[in-house]
mmCIF file of C-alpha atoms in Angstrom:
data_model
loop_
_atom_site.group_PDB
_atom_site.id
_atom_site.type_symbol
_atom_site.label_atom_id
_atom_site.label_comp_id
_atom_site.label_asym_id
_atom_site.label_seq_id
_atom_site.Cartn_x
_atom_site.Cartn_y
_atom_site.Cartn_z
ATOM 1 C CA MET A 26 21.040 -24.411 -8.192
ATOM 2 C CA LEU A 27 20.874 -20.677 -8.757
ATOM 3 C CA LYS A 28 17.435 -19.168 -8.421
ATOM 4 C CA ARG A 29 16.555 -15.701 -9.639
ATOM 5 C CA LEU A 30 13.567 -14.034 -8.030
ATOM 6 C CA GLN A 31 12.334 -10.865 -9.678
ATOM 7 C CA ASN A 32 9.740 -8.734 -7.945
ATOM 8 C CA ILE A 33 8.147 -6.031 -10.044
ATOM 9 C CA LEU A 34 6.433 -3.484 -7.838
ATOM 10 C CA THR A 35 3.658 -2.062 -9.987
ATOM 11 C CA LEU A 36 0.627 0.091 -9.500
ATOM 12 C CA SER A 37 -2.876 -1.346 -9.531
ATOM 13 C CA CYS A 38 -4.913 1.771 -9.497
ATOM 14 C CA PHE A 39 -1.739 3.339 -10.849
ATOM 15 C CA PHE A 40 -0.330 6.759 -11.224
ATOM 16 C CA GLY A 41 -0.714 10.074 -9.571
ATOM 17 C CA VAL A 42 -0.331 8.561 -6.106
ATOM 18 C CA SER A 43 2.567 9.985 -4.106
ATOM 19 C CA PHE A 44 5.327 7.435 -3.668
ATOM 20 C CA ALA A 45 6.496 6.239 -0.267
ATOM 21 C CA SER A 46 9.571 4.107 0.259
ATOM 22 C CA ILE A 47 8.919 0.485 -0.670
ATOM 23 C CA PRO A 48 10.643 -2.143 1.471
ATOM 24 C CA ALA A 49 12.384 -4.664 -0.759
ATOM 25 C CA TYR A 50 13.596 -7.383 1.558
ATOM 26 C CA SER A 51 16.495 -5.766 3.461
ATOM 27 C CA GLN A 52 16.469 -2.648 1.274
ATOM 28 C CA GLN A 53 14.265 0.360 0.854
ATOM 29 C CA LEU A 54 14.194 2.135 -2.477
ATOM 30 C CA SER A 55 11.950 4.820 -3.887
ATOM 31 C CA VAL A 56 11.500 6.229 -7.354
ATOM 32 C CA SER A 57 9.977 9.613 -8.126
ATOM 33 C CA PRO A 58 7.947 10.518 -10.056
ATOM 34 C CA LEU A 59 5.958 7.374 -10.711
ATOM 35 C CA VAL A 60 4.466 8.851 -13.858
ATOM 36 C CA ILE A 61 6.102 11.199 -16.344
ATOM 37 C CA GLU A 62 4.025 12.863 -19.044
ATOM 38 C CA ARG A 63 5.587 14.989 -21.760
ATOM 39 C CA LYS A 64 4.515 16.545 -25.024
ATOM 40 C CA ALA A 65 7.198 16.202 -27.680
ATOM 41 C CA GLU A 66 8.562 19.536 -28.861
ATOM 42 C CA SER A 67 10.415 19.377 -32.193
ATOM 43 C CA GLY A 68 10.404 15.614 -31.764
ATOM 44 C CA GLN A 69 12.089 15.625 -28.333
ATOM 45 C CA ALA A 70 11.063 15.260 -24.705
ATOM 46 C CA ARG A 71 13.272 15.283 -21.618
ATOM 47 C CA GLY A 72 12.908 14.491 -17.939
ATOM 48 C CA VAL A 73 14.538 13.372 -14.689
ATOM 49 C CA ILE A 74 13.827 10.350 -12.498
ATOM 50 C CA ASP A 75 15.118 10.336 -8.907
ATOM 51 C CA VAL A 76 16.083 7.086 -7.158
ATOM 52 C CA THR A 77 16.638 7.125 -3.382
ATOM 53 C CA ASN A 78 18.361 4.414 -1.351
ATOM 54 C CA GLY A 79 16.864 4.405 2.139
ATOM 55 C CA SER A 80 18.724 1.294 3.280
ATOM 56 C CA ASP A 81 22.021 0.896 5.090
ATOM 57 C CA LYS A 82 23.689 -0.873 2.150
ATOM 58 C CA PRO A 83 24.926 0.353 -1.221
ATOM 59 C CA TYR A 84 22.746 -0.450 -4.222
ATOM 60 C CA ARG A 85 24.180 -1.081 -7.689
ATOM 61 C CA ALA A 86 21.556 -0.890 -10.367
ATOM 62 C CA ARG A 87 20.813 -0.510 -14.057
ATOM 63 C CA VAL A 88 17.949 0.907 -16.098
ATOM 64 C CA THR A 89 15.742 -1.426 -18.138
ATOM 65 C CA LEU A 90 12.755 -0.617 -20.343
ATOM 66 C CA SER A 91 9.658 -2.419 -21.599
ATOM 67 C CA PRO A 92 6.623 -1.479 -23.684
ATOM 68 C CA PHE A 93 3.308 -1.775 -21.844
ATOM 69 C CA THR A 94 -0.402 -1.134 -22.044
ATOM 70 C CA TYR A 95 -3.499 -1.521 -19.895
ATOM 71 C CA SER A 96 -6.087 -4.214 -20.526
ATOM 72 C CA ARG A 97 -9.519 -4.147 -18.929
ATOM 73 C CA GLU A 98 -8.023 -5.858 -15.874
ATOM 74 C CA GLY A 99 -4.847 -3.814 -15.418
ATOM 75 C CA LEU A 100 -1.210 -3.328 -16.360
ATOM 76 C CA GLN A 101 0.141 -5.570 -19.115
ATOM 77 C CA VAL A 102 3.826 -5.756 -20.038
ATOM 78 C CA LEU A 103 4.341 -6.302 -23.768
ATOM 79 C CA LYS A 104 7.064 -7.679 -26.016
ATOM 80 C CA SER A 105 6.215 -5.198 -28.767
ATOM 81 C CA SER A 106 3.727 -2.398 -29.374
ATOM 82 C CA PRO A 107 3.000 0.254 -32.022
ATOM 83 C CA ASN A 108 3.114 2.720 -29.096
ATOM 84 C CA ASP A 109 6.540 1.538 -27.908
ATOM 85 C CA LEU A 110 8.714 4.433 -26.727
ATOM 86 C CA THR A 111 11.736 2.321 -25.751
ATOM 87 C CA PRO A 112 13.672 2.554 -29.077
ATOM 88 C CA TYR A 113 13.705 6.341 -28.800
ATOM 89 C CA LEU A 114 14.872 6.688 -25.174
ATOM 90 C CA THR A 115 18.371 7.290 -23.853
ATOM 91 C CA PHE A 116 19.359 7.521 -20.179
ATOM 92 C CA SER A 117 22.280 9.020 -18.324
ATOM 93 C CA PRO A 118 23.561 7.185 -16.400
ATOM 94 C CA ARG A 119 22.298 3.750 -17.498
ATOM 95 C CA GLU A 120 24.046 1.999 -14.581
ATOM 96 C CA LEU A 121 24.701 3.573 -11.210
ATOM 97 C CA LEU A 122 25.771 2.989 -7.627
ATOM 98 C CA ILE A 123 23.582 4.516 -4.908
ATOM 99 C CA THR A 124 25.184 4.711 -1.471
ATOM 100 C CA PRO A 125 23.088 4.473 1.742
ATOM 101 C CA GLY A 126 20.883 7.525 2.180
ATOM 102 C CA GLN A 127 21.797 8.907 -1.248
ATOM 103 C CA LYS A 128 19.484 10.168 -3.991
ATOM 104 C CA ARG A 129 20.657 9.827 -7.584
ATOM 105 C CA SER A 130 19.104 11.465 -10.601
ATOM 106 C CA ILE A 131 18.729 9.705 -13.937
ATOM 107 C CA ARG A 132 18.139 11.942 -16.937
ATOM 108 C CA PHE A 133 16.318 10.740 -20.004
ATOM 109 C CA ASN A 134 15.838 12.068 -23.498
ATOM 110 C CA ALA A 135 13.248 10.864 -26.007
ATOM 111 C CA ARG A 136 14.024 11.562 -29.675
ATOM 112 C CA LEU A 137 11.111 10.667 -31.915
ATOM 113 C CA LEU A 138 11.640 10.011 -35.598
ATOM 114 C CA PRO A 139 10.073 12.605 -37.951
ATOM 115 C CA SER A 140 8.313 9.720 -39.709
ATOM 116 C CA LEU A 141 6.445 8.645 -36.562
ATOM 117 C CA PRO A 142 2.691 9.264 -36.747
ATOM 118 C CA GLN A 143 0.982 11.425 -34.179
ATOM 119 C CA GLY A 144 0.051 9.485 -31.089
ATOM 120 C CA GLU A 145 1.041 8.525 -27.563
ATOM 121 C CA TYR A 146 4.259 6.573 -26.995
ATOM 122 C CA ARG A 147 4.875 4.716 -23.746
ATOM 123 C CA ALA A 148 7.624 2.920 -21.835
ATOM 124 C CA MET A 149 7.827 1.214 -18.444
ATOM 125 C CA PHE A 150 11.005 2.222 -16.642
ATOM 126 C CA SER A 151 12.597 -0.218 -14.196
ATOM 127 C CA ILE A 152 15.593 0.228 -11.922
ATOM 128 C CA GLU A 153 16.995 -3.239 -11.216
ATOM 129 C CA GLU A 154 19.536 -4.355 -8.674
ATOM 130 C CA LEU A 155 22.670 -5.949 -10.077
ATOM 131 C CA LYS A 156 23.878 -8.961 -8.093
ATOM 132 C CA GLU A 157 27.299 -10.502 -8.424
ATOM 133 C CA ASN A 158 27.345 -14.256 -7.922
ATOM 134 C CA SER A 159 30.403 -15.954 -6.509
ATOM 135 C CA PRO A 160 31.385 -19.018 -8.610
ATOM 136 C CA SER A 161 32.332 -20.950 -5.455
ATOM 137 C CA THR A 162 28.863 -20.521 -3.906
ATOM 138 C CA GLN A 163 26.770 -20.272 -7.049
ATOM 139 C CA LYS A 164 25.082 -23.640 -6.567
ATOM 140 C CA ASN A 165 23.468 -22.646 -3.273
ATOM 141 C CA GLU A 166 23.044 -18.915 -3.777
ATOM 142 C CA VAL A 167 19.654 -17.236 -4.107
ATOM 143 C CA SER A 168 19.913 -14.054 -6.152
ATOM 144 C CA LEU A 169 17.233 -11.410 -5.534
ATOM 145 C CA VAL A 170 16.581 -8.847 -8.238
ATOM 146 C CA VAL A 171 14.096 -6.154 -7.290
ATOM 147 C CA SER A 172 12.534 -3.854 -9.882
ATOM 148 C CA ILE A 173 11.042 -0.482 -9.021
ATOM 149 C CA VAL A 174 8.732 0.642 -11.786
ATOM 150 C CA SER A 175 7.821 4.043 -13.180
ATOM 151 C CA THR A 176 6.149 4.944 -16.477
ATOM 152 C CA ILE A 177 6.888 7.462 -19.215
ATOM 153 C CA PHE A 178 4.287 8.861 -21.628
ATOM 154 C CA VAL A 179 5.342 11.052 -24.560
ATOM 155 C CA ARG A 180 2.581 12.584 -26.685
ATOM 156 C CA ASN A 181 3.433 13.377 -30.267
ATOM 157 C CA GLY A 182 0.881 15.951 -31.421
ATOM 158 C CA ASP A 183 -2.200 17.573 -29.917
ATOM 159 C CA LEU A 184 -3.993 14.603 -28.369
ATOM 160 C CA ALA A 185 -7.036 14.287 -26.127
ATOM 161 C CA PRO A 186 -9.022 11.559 -24.348
ATOM 162 C CA ILE A 187 -12.596 10.686 -25.393
ATOM 163 C CA LEU A 188 -14.363 8.788 -22.590
ATOM 164 C CA LYS A 189 -17.629 6.885 -22.648
ATOM 165 C CA ILE A 190 -19.348 4.729 -20.017
ATOM 166 C CA GLU A 191 -20.166 1.289 -21.450
ATOM 167 C CA LYS A 192 -21.883 -0.597 -18.601
ATOM 168 C CA ALA A 193 -21.797 -1.586 -14.935
ATOM 169 C CA PHE A 194 -22.314 -4.968 -13.302
ATOM 170 C CA TYR A 195 -21.698 -6.812 -10.061
ATOM 171 C CA ASP A 196 -18.947 -9.441 -9.914
ATOM 172 C CA GLY A 197 -19.976 -11.743 -7.061
ATOM 173 C CA LYS A 198 -16.878 -13.918 -7.324
ATOM 174 C CA ASN A 199 -14.502 -11.025 -6.658
ATOM 175 C CA LYS A 200 -17.010 -8.970 -4.619
ATOM 176 C CA GLU A 201 -16.696 -5.932 -6.858
ATOM 177 C CA ILE A 202 -18.835 -3.403 -8.659
ATOM 178 C CA ARG A 203 -17.301 -3.006 -12.111
ATOM 179 C CA LEU A 204 -17.756 0.048 -14.324
ATOM 180 C CA LEU A 205 -16.507 -0.380 -17.894
ATOM 181 C CA VAL A 206 -15.093 2.834 -19.385
ATOM 182 C CA ASN A 207 -13.970 3.232 -22.994
ATOM 183 C CA ASN A 208 -11.347 5.747 -24.096
ATOM 184 C CA ALA A 209 -11.606 6.282 -27.856
ATOM 185 C CA GLY A 210 -9.147 9.183 -27.734
ATOM 186 C CA LYS A 211 -5.398 9.065 -28.346
ATOM 187 C CA ALA A 212 -4.380 10.235 -24.847
ATOM 188 C CA THR A 213 -4.326 8.156 -21.655
ATOM 189 C CA ILE A 214 -5.953 9.616 -18.543
ATOM 190 C CA ARG A 215 -6.126 8.684 -14.863
ATOM 191 C CA ALA A 216 -9.666 9.108 -13.606
ATOM 192 C CA ARG A 217 -10.877 9.614 -10.051
ATOM 193 C CA THR A 218 -14.294 8.117 -9.280
ATOM 194 C CA ASP A 219 -17.027 9.531 -7.036
ATOM 195 C CA TRP A 220 -19.890 7.033 -6.801
ATOM 196 C CA ASN A 221 -23.323 6.513 -5.256
ATOM 197 C CA LEU A 222 -25.249 3.263 -4.961
ATOM 198 C CA THR A 223 -29.023 3.388 -4.524
ATOM 199 C CA GLN A 224 -31.853 0.852 -4.491
ATOM 200 C CA ASN A 225 -35.519 1.776 -4.893
ATOM 201 C CA GLY A 226 -34.579 5.432 -4.609
ATOM 202 C CA LYS A 227 -32.842 4.965 -1.239
ATOM 203 C CA SER A 228 -29.129 5.502 -0.715
ATOM 204 C CA VAL A 229 -27.216 2.296 0.010
ATOM 205 C CA ASN A 230 -23.642 3.555 0.022
ATOM 206 C CA SER A 231 -21.242 6.041 -1.561
ATOM 207 C CA GLY A 232 -17.527 6.521 -1.837
ATOM 208 C CA LYS A 233 -14.461 7.718 -3.718
ATOM 209 C CA LEU A 234 -11.840 5.769 -5.636
ATOM 210 C CA GLU A 235 -8.381 7.089 -6.379
ATOM 211 C CA GLU A 236 -7.030 7.250 -9.899
ATOM 212 C CA THR A 237 -7.568 4.427 -12.372
ATOM 213 C CA THR A 238 -5.579 4.508 -15.611
ATOM 214 C CA ILE A 239 -7.681 4.316 -18.776
ATOM 215 C CA ILE A 240 -5.357 3.748 -21.692
ATOM 216 C CA ALA A 241 -5.664 5.593 -25.001
ATOM 217 C CA GLU A 242 -7.769 3.722 -27.585
ATOM 218 C CA GLY A 243 -8.716 1.066 -25.030
ATOM 219 C CA ASP A 244 -11.094 0.315 -22.198
ATOM 220 C CA ARG A 245 -10.777 -0.471 -18.513
ATOM 221 C CA TYR A 246 -12.810 -1.786 -15.609
ATOM 222 C CA ILE A 247 -13.026 0.624 -12.712
ATOM 223 C CA ARG A 248 -13.282 -1.854 -9.834
ATOM 224 C CA ILE A 249 -14.889 -0.973 -6.506
ATOM 225 C CA ALA A 250 -14.662 -3.549 -3.720
ATOM 226 C CA TYR A 251 -18.183 -4.183 -2.413
ATOM 227 C CA PRO A 252 -19.780 -4.727 0.041
ATOM 228 C CA PRO A 253 -17.622 -3.389 2.872
ATOM 229 C CA GLN A 254 -16.753 -5.712 5.723
ATOM 230 C CA GLU A 255 -19.635 -6.531 8.056
ATOM 231 C CA GLN A 256 -22.175 -5.394 5.458
ATOM 232 C CA ASN A 257 -24.391 -7.484 3.201
ATOM 233 C CA LEU A 258 -25.593 -7.056 -0.349
ATOM 234 C CA THR A 259 -29.121 -8.209 -1.133
ATOM 235 C CA PRO A 260 -30.392 -9.329 -4.549
ATOM 236 C CA GLY A 261 -32.254 -6.780 -6.632
ATOM 237 C CA ASN A 262 -31.892 -3.862 -9.037
ATOM 238 C CA TYR A 263 -29.446 -1.086 -8.228
ATOM 239 C CA ASN A 264 -28.651 2.340 -9.612
ATOM 240 C CA PHE A 265 -24.980 3.282 -9.807
ATOM 241 C CA SER A 266 -24.244 6.960 -10.402
ATOM 242 C CA GLY A 267 -21.506 9.507 -9.936
ATOM 243 C CA LYS A 268 -18.743 11.092 -11.973
ATOM 244 C CA LEU A 269 -15.239 10.552 -13.278
ATOM 245 C CA THR A 270 -12.797 13.455 -13.077
ATOM 246 C CA TRP A 271 -9.286 13.753 -14.434
ATOM 247 C CA ASP A 272 -6.516 16.269 -14.949
ATOM 248 C CA PHE A 273 -5.003 16.949 -18.344
ATOM 249 C CA PRO A 274 -2.566 19.567 -19.650
ATOM 250 C CA ASN A 275 -4.296 22.955 -19.903
ATOM 251 C CA LYS A 276 -7.687 21.542 -18.876
ATOM 252 C CA GLY A 277 -9.226 18.651 -16.989
ATOM 253 C CA GLY A 278 -12.348 16.676 -17.670
ATOM 254 C CA THR A 279 -15.509 15.375 -16.022
ATOM 255 C CA LEU A 280 -17.797 12.555 -17.111
ATOM 256 C CA PRO A 281 -21.014 11.871 -15.138
ATOM 257 C CA PHE A 282 -22.491 8.375 -15.186
ATOM 258 C CA ASN A 283 -25.848 6.874 -14.253
ATOM 259 C CA VAL A 284 -26.299 3.166 -14.965
ATOM 260 C CA ASN A 285 -28.313 0.266 -13.574
ATOM 261 C CA PHE A 286 -27.333 -3.291 -12.793
ATOM 262 C CA ASN A 287 -28.915 -6.347 -11.214
ATOM 263 C CA VAL A 288 -27.584 -8.501 -8.392
ATOM 264 C CA SER A 289 -29.008 -12.009 -8.651
ATOM 265 C CA PRO A 290 -29.353 -14.590 -5.870
ATOM 266 C CA GLU A 291 -26.632 -16.541 -7.690
ATOM 267 C CA ASP A 292 -24.287 -13.560 -7.334
ATOM 268 C CA ILE A 293 -24.874 -13.561 -3.584
ATOM 269 C CA LYS A 294 -24.291 -17.318 -3.389
ATOM 270 C CA THR A 295 -21.027 -16.899 -5.294
ATOM 271 C CA GLU A 296 -20.049 -14.083 -2.997
ATOM 272 C CA THR A 297 -20.766 -15.936 0.229
ATOM 273 C CA LYS A 298 -19.738 -19.422 -0.846
ATOM 274 C CA PRO A 299 -16.966 -20.685 1.466
ATOM 275 C CA ALA A 300 -13.622 -21.503 -0.073
ATOM 276 C CA GLN A 301 -13.248 -25.164 -0.988
ATOM 277 C CA PRO A 302 -10.330 -27.110 0.512
ATOM 278 C CA LEU A 303 -7.485 -27.794 -1.864
ATOM 279 C CA LYS A 304 -7.402 -31.275 -3.312
ATOM 280 C CA LYS A 305 -4.170 -33.114 -2.742
#
């Protein structure tokens, strides 16, 4: 029986991170850039995506597209969206063969309809391997399809983010400090986080977190794994402060935060509770 395994290599903290080759079973592919941002001029936006084959085998592939967004937890692929860019995108080439060691460029053009309202339009770009199945061996063959994902943002109009800190709390189950950030603006940003944790006026820990995508007209948890290995977290009240910083065309932004949260004994029990054996 033919099985089709599809691996989508996505970004958790997403975007702005330089891309290294990703091993995909026996192959190594890379896509650059991971994020493309354009402002539509006269209803059009253009760009180039480079795909490199670092393996010793040829790679035959095609371009596929999907609408997407970000929920509080992370990337979410959609079937439809009012911010869907896919109907307005064309690519050249749409299918391609990449020989070992070769880099191929895929050009895209976004043509927005004049009737489209101002706003941000988005598409998730995938480059998928095309596998040919032999009819004589189809019953026993395992077909692997690997997707390498990039994202395209096209802004129609003069848009800006509007960020606000909602709250912070400790998630003992996942051992994370979570900071909820709302973006009421019409432009997505990727925020870097500098944070400090104090208790009773004394510093407990501090750190930096690379970029977290906060979608336009949505909210997102910035998630900081805590405590570090070989350290403990005690119950009590904590102060969580720092700042978010982000880059944006023509100017960046900064948002300081200073919020309190409580860690209960139950949170610590949840955190330290040993995993239960699976029931057969």
